[in-house]
mmCIF file of C-alpha atoms in Angstrom:
data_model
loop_
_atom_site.group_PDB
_atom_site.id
_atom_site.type_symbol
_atom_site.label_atom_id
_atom_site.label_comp_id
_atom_site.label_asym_id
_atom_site.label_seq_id
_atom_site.Cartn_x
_atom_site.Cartn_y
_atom_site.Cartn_z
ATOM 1 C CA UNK A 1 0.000 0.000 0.000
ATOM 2 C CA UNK A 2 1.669 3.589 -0.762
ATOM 3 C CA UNK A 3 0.690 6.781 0.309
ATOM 4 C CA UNK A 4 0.319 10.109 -1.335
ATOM 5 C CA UNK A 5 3.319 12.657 -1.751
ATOM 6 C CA UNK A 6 4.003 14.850 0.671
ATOM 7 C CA UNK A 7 1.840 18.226 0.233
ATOM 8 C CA UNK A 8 4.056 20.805 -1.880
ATOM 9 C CA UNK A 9 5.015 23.580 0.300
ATOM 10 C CA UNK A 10 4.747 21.512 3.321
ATOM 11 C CA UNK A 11 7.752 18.865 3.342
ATOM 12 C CA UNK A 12 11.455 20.207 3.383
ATOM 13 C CA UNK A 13 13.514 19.103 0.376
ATOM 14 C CA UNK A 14 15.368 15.977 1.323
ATOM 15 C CA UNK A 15 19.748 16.338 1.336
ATOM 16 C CA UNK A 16 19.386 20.342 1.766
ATOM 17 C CA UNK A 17 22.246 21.684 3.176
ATOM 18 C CA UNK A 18 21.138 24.943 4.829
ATOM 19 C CA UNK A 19 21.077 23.647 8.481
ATOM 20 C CA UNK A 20 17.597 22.615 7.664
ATOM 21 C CA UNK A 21 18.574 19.284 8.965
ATOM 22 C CA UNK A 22 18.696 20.147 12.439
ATOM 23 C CA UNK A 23 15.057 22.056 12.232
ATOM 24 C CA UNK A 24 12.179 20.599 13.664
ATOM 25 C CA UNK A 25 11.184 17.420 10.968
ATOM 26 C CA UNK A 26 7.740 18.449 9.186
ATOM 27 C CA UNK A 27 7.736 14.729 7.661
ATOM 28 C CA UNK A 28 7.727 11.877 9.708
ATOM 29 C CA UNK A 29 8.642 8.117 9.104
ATOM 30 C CA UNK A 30 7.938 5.977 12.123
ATOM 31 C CA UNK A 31 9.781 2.207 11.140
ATOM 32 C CA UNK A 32 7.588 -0.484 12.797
ATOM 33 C CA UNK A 33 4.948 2.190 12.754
ATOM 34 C CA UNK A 34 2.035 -0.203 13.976
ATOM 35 C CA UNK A 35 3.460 -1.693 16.861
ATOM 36 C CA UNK A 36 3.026 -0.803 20.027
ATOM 37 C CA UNK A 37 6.003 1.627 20.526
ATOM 38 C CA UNK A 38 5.680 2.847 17.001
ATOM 39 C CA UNK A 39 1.917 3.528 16.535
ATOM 40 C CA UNK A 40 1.441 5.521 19.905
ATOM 41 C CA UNK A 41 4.556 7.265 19.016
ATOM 42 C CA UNK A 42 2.703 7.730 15.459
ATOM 43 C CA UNK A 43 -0.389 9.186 16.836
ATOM 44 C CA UNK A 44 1.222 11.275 19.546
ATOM 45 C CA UNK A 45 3.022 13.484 16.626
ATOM 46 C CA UNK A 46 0.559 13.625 14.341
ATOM 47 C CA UNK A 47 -0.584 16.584 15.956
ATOM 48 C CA UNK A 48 2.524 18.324 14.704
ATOM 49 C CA UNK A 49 4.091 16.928 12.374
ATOM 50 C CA UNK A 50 3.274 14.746 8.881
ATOM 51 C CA UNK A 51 3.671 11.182 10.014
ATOM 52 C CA UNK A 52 3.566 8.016 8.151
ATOM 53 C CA UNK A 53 4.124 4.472 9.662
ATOM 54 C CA UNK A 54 5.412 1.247 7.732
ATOM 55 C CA UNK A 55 4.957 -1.781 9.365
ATOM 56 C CA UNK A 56 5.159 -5.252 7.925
ATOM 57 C CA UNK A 57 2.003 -6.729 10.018
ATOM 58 C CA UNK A 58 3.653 -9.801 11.140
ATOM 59 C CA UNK A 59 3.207 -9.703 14.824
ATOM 60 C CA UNK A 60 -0.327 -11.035 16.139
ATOM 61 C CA UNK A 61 -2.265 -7.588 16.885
ATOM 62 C CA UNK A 62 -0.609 -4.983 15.033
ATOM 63 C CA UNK A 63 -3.520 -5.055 12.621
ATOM 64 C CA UNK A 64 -5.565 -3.583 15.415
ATOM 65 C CA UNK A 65 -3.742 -0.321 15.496
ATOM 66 C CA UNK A 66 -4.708 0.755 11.798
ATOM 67 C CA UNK A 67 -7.566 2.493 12.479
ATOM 68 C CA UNK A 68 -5.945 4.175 15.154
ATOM 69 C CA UNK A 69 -3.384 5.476 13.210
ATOM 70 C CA UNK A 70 -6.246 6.370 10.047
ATOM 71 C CA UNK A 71 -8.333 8.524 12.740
ATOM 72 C CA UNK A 72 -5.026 10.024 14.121
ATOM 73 C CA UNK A 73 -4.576 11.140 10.487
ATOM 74 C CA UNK A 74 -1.339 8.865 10.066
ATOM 75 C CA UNK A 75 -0.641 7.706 6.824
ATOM 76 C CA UNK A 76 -0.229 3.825 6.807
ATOM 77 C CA UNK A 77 2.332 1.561 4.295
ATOM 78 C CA UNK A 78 2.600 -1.992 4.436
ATOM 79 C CA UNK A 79 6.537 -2.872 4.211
ATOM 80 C CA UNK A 80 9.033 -4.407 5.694
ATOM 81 C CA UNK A 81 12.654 -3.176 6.745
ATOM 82 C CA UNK A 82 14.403 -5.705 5.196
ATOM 83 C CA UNK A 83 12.967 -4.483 1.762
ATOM 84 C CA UNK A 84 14.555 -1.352 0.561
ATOM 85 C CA UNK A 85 12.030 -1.072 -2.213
ATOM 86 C CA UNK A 86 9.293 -1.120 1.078
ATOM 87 C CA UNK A 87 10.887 1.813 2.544
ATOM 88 C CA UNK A 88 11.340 3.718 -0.591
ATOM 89 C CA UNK A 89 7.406 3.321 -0.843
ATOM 90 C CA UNK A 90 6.955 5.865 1.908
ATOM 91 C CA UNK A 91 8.584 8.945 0.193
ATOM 92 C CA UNK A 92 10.664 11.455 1.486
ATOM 93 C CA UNK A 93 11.152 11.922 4.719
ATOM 94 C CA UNK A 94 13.206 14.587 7.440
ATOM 95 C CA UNK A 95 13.158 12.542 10.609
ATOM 96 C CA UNK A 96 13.076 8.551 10.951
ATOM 97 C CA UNK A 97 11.991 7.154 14.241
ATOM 98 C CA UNK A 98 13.270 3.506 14.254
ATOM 99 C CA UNK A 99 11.065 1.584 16.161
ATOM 100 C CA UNK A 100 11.284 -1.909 14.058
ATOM 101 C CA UNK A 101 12.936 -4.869 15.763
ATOM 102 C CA UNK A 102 12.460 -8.525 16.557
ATOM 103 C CA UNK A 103 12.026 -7.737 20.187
ATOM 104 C CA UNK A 104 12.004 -11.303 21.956
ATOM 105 C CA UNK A 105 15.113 -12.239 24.151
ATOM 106 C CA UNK A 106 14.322 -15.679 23.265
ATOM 107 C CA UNK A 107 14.317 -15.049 19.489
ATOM 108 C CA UNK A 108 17.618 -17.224 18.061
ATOM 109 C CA UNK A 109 17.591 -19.136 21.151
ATOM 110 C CA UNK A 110 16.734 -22.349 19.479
ATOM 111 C CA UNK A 111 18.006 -21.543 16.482
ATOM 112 C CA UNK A 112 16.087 -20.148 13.574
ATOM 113 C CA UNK A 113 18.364 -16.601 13.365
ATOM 114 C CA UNK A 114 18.183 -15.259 10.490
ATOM 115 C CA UNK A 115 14.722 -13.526 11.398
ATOM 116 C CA UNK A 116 15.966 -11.274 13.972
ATOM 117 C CA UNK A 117 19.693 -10.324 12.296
ATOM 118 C CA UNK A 118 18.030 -9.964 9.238
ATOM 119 C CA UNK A 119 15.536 -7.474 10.927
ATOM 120 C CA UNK A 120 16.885 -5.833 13.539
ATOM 121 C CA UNK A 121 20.588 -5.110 11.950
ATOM 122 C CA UNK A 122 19.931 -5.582 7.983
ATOM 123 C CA UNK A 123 16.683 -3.944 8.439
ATOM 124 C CA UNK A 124 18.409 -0.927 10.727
ATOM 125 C CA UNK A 125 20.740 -0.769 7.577
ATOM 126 C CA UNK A 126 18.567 -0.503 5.028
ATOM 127 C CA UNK A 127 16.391 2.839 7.205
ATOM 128 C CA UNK A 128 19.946 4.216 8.001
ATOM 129 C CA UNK A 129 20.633 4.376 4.089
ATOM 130 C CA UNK A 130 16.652 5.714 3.335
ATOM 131 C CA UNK A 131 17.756 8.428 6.186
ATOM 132 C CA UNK A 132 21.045 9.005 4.788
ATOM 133 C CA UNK A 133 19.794 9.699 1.605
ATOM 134 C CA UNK A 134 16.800 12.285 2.113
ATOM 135 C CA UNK A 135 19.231 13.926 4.674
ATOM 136 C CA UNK A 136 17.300 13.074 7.733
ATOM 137 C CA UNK A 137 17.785 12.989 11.122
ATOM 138 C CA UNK A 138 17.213 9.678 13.123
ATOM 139 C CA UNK A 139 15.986 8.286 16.557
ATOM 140 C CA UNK A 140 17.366 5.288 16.753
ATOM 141 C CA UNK A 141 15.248 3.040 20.056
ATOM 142 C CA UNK A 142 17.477 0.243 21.082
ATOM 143 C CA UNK A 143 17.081 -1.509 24.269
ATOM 144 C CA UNK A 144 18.703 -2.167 27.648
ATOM 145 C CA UNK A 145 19.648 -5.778 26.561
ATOM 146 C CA UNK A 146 22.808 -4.121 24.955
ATOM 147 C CA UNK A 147 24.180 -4.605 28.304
ATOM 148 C CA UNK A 148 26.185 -8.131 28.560
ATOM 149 C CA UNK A 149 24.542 -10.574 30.713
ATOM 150 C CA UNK A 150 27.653 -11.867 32.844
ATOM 151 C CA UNK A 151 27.682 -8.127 34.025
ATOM 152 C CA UNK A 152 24.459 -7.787 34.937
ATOM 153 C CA UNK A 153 24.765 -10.842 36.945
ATOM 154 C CA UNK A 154 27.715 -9.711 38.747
ATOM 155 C CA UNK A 155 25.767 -7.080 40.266
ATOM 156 C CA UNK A 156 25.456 -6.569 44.321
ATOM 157 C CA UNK A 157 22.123 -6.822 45.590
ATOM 158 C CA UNK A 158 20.291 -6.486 48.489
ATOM 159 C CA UNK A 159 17.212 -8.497 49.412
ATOM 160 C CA UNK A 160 14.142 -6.116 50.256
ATOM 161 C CA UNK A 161 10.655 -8.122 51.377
ATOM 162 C CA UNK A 162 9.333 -9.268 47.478
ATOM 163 C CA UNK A 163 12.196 -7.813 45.458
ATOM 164 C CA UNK A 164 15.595 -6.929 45.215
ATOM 165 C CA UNK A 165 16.953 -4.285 44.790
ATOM 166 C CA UNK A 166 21.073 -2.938 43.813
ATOM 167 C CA UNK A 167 23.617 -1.517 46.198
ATOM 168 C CA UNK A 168 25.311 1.483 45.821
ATOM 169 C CA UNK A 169 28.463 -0.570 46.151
ATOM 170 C CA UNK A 170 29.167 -2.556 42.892
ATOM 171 C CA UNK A 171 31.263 -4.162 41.441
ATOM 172 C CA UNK A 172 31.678 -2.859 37.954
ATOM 173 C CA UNK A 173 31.399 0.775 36.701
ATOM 174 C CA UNK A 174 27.867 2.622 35.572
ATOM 175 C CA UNK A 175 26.057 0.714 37.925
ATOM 176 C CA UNK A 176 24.573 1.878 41.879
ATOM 177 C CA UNK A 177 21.540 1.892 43.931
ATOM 178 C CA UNK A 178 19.589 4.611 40.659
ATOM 179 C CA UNK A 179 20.432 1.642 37.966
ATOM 180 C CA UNK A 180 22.215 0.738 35.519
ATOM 181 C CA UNK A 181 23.978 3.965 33.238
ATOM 182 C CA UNK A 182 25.631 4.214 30.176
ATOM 183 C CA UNK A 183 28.909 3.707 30.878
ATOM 184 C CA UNK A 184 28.286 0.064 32.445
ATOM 185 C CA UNK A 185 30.982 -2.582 30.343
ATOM 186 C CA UNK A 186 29.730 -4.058 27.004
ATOM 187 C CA UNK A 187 31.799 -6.874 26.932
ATOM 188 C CA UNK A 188 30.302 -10.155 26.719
ATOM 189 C CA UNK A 189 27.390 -12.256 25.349
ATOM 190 C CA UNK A 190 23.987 -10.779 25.505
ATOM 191 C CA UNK A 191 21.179 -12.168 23.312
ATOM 192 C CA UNK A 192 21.000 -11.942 19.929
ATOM 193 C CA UNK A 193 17.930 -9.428 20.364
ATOM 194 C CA UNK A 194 20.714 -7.073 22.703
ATOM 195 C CA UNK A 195 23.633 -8.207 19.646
ATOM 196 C CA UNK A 196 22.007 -6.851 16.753
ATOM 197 C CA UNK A 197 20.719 -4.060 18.542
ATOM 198 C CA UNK A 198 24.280 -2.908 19.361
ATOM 199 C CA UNK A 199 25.424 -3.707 15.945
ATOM 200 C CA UNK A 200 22.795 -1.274 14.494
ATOM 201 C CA UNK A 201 23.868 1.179 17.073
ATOM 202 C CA UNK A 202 27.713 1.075 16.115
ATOM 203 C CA UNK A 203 26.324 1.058 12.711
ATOM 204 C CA UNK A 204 24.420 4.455 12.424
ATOM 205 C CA UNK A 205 27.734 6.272 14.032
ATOM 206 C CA UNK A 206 28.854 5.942 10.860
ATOM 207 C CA UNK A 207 26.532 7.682 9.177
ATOM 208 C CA UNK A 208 26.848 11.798 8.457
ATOM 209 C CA UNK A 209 23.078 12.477 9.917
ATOM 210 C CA UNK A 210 22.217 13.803 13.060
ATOM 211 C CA UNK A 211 21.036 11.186 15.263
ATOM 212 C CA UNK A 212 20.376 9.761 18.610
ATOM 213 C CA UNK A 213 20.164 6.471 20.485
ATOM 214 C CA UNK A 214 17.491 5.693 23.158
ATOM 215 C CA UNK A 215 18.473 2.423 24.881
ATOM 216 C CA UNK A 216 14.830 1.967 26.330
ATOM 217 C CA UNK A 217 13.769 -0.713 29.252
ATOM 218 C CA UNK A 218 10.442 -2.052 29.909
ATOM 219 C CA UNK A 219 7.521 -0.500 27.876
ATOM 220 C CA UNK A 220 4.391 -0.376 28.744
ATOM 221 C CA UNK A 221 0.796 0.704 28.139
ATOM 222 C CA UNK A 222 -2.634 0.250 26.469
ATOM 223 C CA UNK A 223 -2.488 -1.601 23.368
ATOM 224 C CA UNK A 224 0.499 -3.540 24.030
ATOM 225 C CA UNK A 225 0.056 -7.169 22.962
ATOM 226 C CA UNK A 226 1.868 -8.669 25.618
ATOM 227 C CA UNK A 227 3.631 -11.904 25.530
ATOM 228 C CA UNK A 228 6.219 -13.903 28.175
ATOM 229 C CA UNK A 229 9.145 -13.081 26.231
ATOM 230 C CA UNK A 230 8.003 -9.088 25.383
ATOM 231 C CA UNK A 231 5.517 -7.056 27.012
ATOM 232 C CA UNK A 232 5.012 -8.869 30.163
ATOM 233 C CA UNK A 233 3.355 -6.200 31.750
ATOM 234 C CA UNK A 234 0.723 -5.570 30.030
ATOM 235 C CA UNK A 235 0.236 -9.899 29.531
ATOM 236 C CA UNK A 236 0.239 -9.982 33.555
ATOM 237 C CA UNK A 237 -2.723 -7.969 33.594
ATOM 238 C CA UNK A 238 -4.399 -9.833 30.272
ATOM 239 C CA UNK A 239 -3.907 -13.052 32.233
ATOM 240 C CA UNK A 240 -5.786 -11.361 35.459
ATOM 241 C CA UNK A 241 -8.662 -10.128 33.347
ATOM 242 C CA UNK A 242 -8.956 -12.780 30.966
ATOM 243 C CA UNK A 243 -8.064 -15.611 32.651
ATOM 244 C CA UNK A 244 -4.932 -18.220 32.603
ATOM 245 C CA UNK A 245 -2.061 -18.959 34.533
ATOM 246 C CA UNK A 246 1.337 -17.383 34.784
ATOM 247 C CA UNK A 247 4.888 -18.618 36.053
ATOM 248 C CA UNK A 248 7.158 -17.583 37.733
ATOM 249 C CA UNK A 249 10.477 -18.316 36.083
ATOM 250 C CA UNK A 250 13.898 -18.527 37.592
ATOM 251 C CA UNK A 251 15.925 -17.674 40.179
ATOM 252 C CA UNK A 252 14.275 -19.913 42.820
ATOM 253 C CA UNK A 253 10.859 -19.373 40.906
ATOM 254 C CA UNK A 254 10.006 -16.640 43.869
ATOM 255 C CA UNK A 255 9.287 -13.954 41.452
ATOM 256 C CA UNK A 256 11.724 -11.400 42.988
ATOM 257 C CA UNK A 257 13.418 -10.071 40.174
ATOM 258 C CA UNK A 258 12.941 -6.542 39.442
ATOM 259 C CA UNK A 259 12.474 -4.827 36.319
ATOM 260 C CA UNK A 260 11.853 -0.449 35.662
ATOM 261 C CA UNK A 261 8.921 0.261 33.937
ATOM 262 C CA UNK A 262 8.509 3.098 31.592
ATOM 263 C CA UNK A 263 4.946 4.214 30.410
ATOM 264 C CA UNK A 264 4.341 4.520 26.634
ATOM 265 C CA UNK A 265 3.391 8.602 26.828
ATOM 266 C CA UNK A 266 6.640 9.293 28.403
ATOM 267 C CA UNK A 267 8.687 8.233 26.108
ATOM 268 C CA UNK A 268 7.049 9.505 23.279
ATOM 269 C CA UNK A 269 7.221 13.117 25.022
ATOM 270 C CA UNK A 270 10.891 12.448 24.980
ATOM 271 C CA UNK A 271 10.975 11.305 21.446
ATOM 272 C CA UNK A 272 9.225 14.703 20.492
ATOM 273 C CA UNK A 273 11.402 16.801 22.557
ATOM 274 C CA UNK A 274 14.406 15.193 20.911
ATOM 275 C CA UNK A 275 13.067 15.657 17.332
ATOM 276 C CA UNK A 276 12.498 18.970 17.642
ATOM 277 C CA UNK A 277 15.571 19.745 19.140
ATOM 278 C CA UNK A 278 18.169 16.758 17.975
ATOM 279 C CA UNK A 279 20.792 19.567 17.390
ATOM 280 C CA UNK A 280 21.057 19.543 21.223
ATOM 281 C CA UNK A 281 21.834 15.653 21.723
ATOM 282 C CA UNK A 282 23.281 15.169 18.044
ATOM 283 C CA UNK A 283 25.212 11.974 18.473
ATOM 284 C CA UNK A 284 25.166 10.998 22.162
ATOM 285 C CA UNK A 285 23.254 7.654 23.615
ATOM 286 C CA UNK A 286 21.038 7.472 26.343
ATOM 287 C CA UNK A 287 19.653 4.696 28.857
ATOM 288 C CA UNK A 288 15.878 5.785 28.952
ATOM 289 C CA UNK A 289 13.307 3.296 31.793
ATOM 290 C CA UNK A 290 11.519 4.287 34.830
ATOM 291 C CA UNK A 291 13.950 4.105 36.773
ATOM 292 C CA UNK A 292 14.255 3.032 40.771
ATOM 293 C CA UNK A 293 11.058 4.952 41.402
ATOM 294 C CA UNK A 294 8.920 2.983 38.806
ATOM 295 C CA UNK A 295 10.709 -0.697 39.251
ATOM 296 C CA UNK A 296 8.501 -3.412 40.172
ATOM 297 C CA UNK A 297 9.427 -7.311 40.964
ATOM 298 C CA UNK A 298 7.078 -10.090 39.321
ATOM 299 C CA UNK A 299 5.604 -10.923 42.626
ATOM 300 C CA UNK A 300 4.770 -6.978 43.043
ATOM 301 C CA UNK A 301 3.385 -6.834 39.828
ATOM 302 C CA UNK A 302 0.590 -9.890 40.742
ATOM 303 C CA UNK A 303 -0.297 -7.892 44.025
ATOM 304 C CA UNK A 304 -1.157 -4.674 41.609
ATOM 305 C CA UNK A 305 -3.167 -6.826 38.852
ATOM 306 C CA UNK A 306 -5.008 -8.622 41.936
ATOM 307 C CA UNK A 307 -5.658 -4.858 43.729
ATOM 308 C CA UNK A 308 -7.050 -2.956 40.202
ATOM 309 C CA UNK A 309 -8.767 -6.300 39.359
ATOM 310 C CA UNK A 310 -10.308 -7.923 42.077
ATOM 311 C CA UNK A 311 -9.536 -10.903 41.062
ATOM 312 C CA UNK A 312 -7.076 -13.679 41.713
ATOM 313 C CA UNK A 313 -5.600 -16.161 39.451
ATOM 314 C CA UNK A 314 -2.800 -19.329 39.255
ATOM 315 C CA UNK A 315 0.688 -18.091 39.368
ATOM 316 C CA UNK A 316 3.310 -21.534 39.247
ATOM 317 C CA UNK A 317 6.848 -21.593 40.270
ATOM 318 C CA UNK A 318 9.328 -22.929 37.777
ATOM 319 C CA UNK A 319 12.890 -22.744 39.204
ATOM 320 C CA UNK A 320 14.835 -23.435 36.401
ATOM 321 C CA UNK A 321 16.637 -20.555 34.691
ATOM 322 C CA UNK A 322 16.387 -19.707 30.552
ATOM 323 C CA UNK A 323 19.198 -18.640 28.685
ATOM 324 C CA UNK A 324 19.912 -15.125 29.479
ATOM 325 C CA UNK A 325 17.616 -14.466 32.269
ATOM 326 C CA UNK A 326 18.576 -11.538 34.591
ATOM 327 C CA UNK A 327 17.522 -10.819 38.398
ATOM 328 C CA UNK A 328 17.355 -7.248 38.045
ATOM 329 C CA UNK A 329 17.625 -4.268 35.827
ATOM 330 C CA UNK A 330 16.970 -0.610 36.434
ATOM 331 C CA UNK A 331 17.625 2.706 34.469
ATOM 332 C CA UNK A 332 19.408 5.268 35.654
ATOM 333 C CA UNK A 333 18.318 8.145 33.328
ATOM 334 C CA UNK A 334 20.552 10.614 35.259
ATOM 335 C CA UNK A 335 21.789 11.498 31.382
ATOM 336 C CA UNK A 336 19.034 11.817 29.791
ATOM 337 C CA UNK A 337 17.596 14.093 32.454
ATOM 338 C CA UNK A 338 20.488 16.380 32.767
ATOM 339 C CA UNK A 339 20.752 16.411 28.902
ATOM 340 C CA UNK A 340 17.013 17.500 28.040
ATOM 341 C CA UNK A 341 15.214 18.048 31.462
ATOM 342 C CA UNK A 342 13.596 14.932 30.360
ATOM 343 C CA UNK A 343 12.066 12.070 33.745
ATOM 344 C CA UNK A 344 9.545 9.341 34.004
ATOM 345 C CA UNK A 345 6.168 11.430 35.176
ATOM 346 C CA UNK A 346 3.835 8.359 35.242
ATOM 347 C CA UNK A 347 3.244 6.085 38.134
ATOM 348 C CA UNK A 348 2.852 1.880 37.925
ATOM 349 C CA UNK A 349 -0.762 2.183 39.260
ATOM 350 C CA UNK A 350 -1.368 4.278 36.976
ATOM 351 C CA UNK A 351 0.103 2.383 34.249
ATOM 352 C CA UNK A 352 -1.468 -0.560 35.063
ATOM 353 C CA UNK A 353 -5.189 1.242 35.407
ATOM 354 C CA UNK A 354 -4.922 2.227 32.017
ATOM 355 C CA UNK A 355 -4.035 -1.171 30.996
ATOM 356 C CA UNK A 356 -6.977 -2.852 32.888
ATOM 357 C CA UNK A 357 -9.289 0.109 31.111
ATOM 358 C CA UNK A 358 -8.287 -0.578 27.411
ATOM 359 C CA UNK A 359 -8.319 -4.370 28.103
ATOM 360 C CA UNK A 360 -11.880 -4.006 29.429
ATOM 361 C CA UNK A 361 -12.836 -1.643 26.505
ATOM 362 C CA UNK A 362 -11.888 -3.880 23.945
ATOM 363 C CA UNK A 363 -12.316 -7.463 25.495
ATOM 364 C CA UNK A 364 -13.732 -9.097 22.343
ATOM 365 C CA UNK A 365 -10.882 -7.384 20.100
ATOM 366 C CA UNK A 366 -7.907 -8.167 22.058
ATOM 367 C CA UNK A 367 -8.901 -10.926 24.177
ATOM 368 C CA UNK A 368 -7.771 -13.625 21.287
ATOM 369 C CA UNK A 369 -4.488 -11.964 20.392
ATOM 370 C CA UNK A 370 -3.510 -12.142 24.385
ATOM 371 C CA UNK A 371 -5.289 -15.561 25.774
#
C-alpha cells in the first residue's frame, strides 16, 4: 500500500544543506509504525508533524492499530525493513523514528536466526541508508539488553521483602543503587535481540546524519500485545482479566526479580522533545526506563493486577533458569535528564489502570491476540 506525496510547500527538500537538517522534521517516518512503541509514538506526533508508519504486520495484533493510526490522520504503508524497495514506498522523509525490531530475548535461542539479524541489523541498515539519503535525522530506540549478561549478573544486591533491589556498592562501573547507566561494560554475550541491537547502534555512528540512540527498558501501556518473552506487563494484567495462569520463572521461581517500567506517553514526550531539538543531543546515547522509582518485581506486579482487578488467578513456580535471564535491571536516566530536562512522570498504578481500562474496553478485540 503507498501513500500520497508529501503536500508541496509543506515537506522540506530531502539532502538540503542549509542547516535545515537540524530544524524541527515536518515529515515523519515511524519504522515499525504499527506496533506498540511505534503507533502511539505515530499518533502522539501527528498533531505536529506529517507522520507516516510502515509496518510489515507480522506480529499477532498490530492489525488492530490501523484504524488508530487512520483517525489520528497517520498515513499507513505496508513494508518491511528488510525491503529497501518497502521503505522507498513511503517517500521522502526529514526525521526517521526507528522503532522496528524482533524484540524477543528468546528469538535465536533455538536456532532459527536469520529472522531477527536480518531485521533488527539488515533492516536498521537498510532505514539508516533511506535516512542518509533524504538527509534526515534519526531516533534510533534500542534496548537495555545491549548490556552483557555476565555483568548484569555480577551485580550486588540487596534483598528487600518481594524484590531486590542494587547496592550502591558494585562491582563494575555505571552501575549503583539509581540503575544501571551508560557507561556500564559491554563486553560479553547478551542475546542476539541485545547483539544486533548494538550492531545497528555502532552502525548508524557511521553515518553523516544527526542522530540519537534511546536504549529503552520495559515498555508499557494500552495496546500492548503482551507476551512472556516481550511485554510482560501488560500480559500480567491480560492473564488477570482474561483468565490463565502465569509462572514464575527462575531464580528460585520466587518472582523477585525486578524490572523499571517506563509508560508509553513518556517516552514519546521524549521522542518529540528530541526531534524537535536533535541539534542539542546530536550523536550521544542514552539509557531511557523508569527508573528506581517505577521498578517493580514479578511478585509486586501480581499484588497490583489482583488490587485494580479484584480478582485472583494461578501463578506456578518454575525454578529453572532460561538462557539469558537476569535478576534485576533498572535505568538510571541521570543522562538523559540532565541532557534534556527529560524524567519518568507516570506512576505503575497508573500504568497498570490504564491497561486494565483498554483491556476491558476492547475485550472481544484483544482478548484472542492475548489468551
Amino acid at each position: 500500500m503507498s501513500v500520497p506525496p508529501p503536500t508541496p510547500g509543506v515537506t522540506r527538500a530531502a539532502g538540503t544543506t542549509d542547516g535545515s537538517a537540524t530544524l524541527p522534521p515536518v515529515r515523519v517516518l515511524i519504522t515499525g509504525g504499527a506496533g506498540f512503541v511505534g503507533s502511539n509514538l505515530a499518533r502522539a506526533l501527528a498533531g505536529h508533524h506529517e507522520v507516516v508508519a510502515l509496518d510489515s504486520l507480522r506480529r499477532r495484533g498490530s492489525e488492530l492499530t490501523l484504524d488508530r493510526l487512520r483517525t489520528a490522520g497517520v498515513a499507513f504503508v505496508h513494508g518491511d525493513v528488510r525491503e529497501p524497495g518497502d521503505l522507498a514506498e513511503a517517500g521522502p522523509f526529514d526525521a526517521l523514528v526507528e522503532c522496528s525490531a524482533e524484540p524477543s530475548v528468546m528469538a535465536g535461542v533455538d536456532g532459527g536466526r536469520d529472522f531477527v539479524v536480518h531485521t533488527n541489523l539488515l533492516g536498521a541498515y537498510h532505514c539508516f541508508e533511506a535516512a542518509a539519503r533524504h538527509g534526515a535525522q534519526v531516533v534510533f530506540l534500542s534496548t537495555s539488553r545491549v548490556y552483557p549478561v555476565a555483568g548484569l549478573t555480577a551485580l550486588a544486591l540487596e534483598r528487600r521483602g518481594d524484590r531486590y533491589e542494587l547496592a550502591d556498592a558494585q562491582p563494575l562501573p555505571g552501575a549503583s543503587a539509581r540503575g544501571i547507566a551508560e557507561d556500564f561494560p559491554l563486553a560479553g554475550a547478551r542475546t542476539l535481540y541485545g547483539a544486533t541491537k548494538l550492531a545497528a547502534e555502532h552502525l548508524l555512528a557511521e553515518y553523516d546524519v544527526p542522530w540519537v540512540v534511546n536504549r529503552c527498558g520495559v515498555i508499557a501501556g494500552p495496546w500492548q500485545m503482551g507476551k512472556v518473552d516481550q511485554g510482560v506487563v501488560a500480559l500480567w494484567m491480560a492473564r488477570h482479566v482474561f483468565g490463565g495462569s502465569l509462572r514464575y520463572v527462575g531464580f528460585g521461581g520466587e518472582g523477585k526479580q525486578i524490572r523499571d517500567v517506563l509508560h508509553v506517553d513518556d517516552l514519546c514526550l521524549l521522542v518529540d522533545h528530541q526531534l524537535n531539538d536533535l541539534e542539542a543531543v546530536n550523536g550521544q546515547t542514552y539509557n531511557v526506563g523508569g527508573g528506581a522509582e517505577f521498578s517493580v518485581s514479578l511478585r509486586e506486579l501480581t499484588d497490583l493486577c489482583e488490587s485494580i482487578t479484584g480478582k485472583k488467578i494461578e501463578i506456578g513456580s518454575d525454578t529453572a533458569e532460561r538462557p539469558a535471564d537476569i535478576r534485576i535491571y533498572v535505568t538510571d536516566n541521570s543522562k538523559v535528564t540532565g541532557a534534556t530536562g527529560w524524567s519518568p512522570k507516570t506512576g505503575l498504578d497508573q500504568t497498570l489502570t490504564e491497561i486494565y481500562h483498554w483491556l476491558m474496553a476492547n475485550e472481544d478485540s484483544v482478548a484472542p491476540v492475548l489468551q
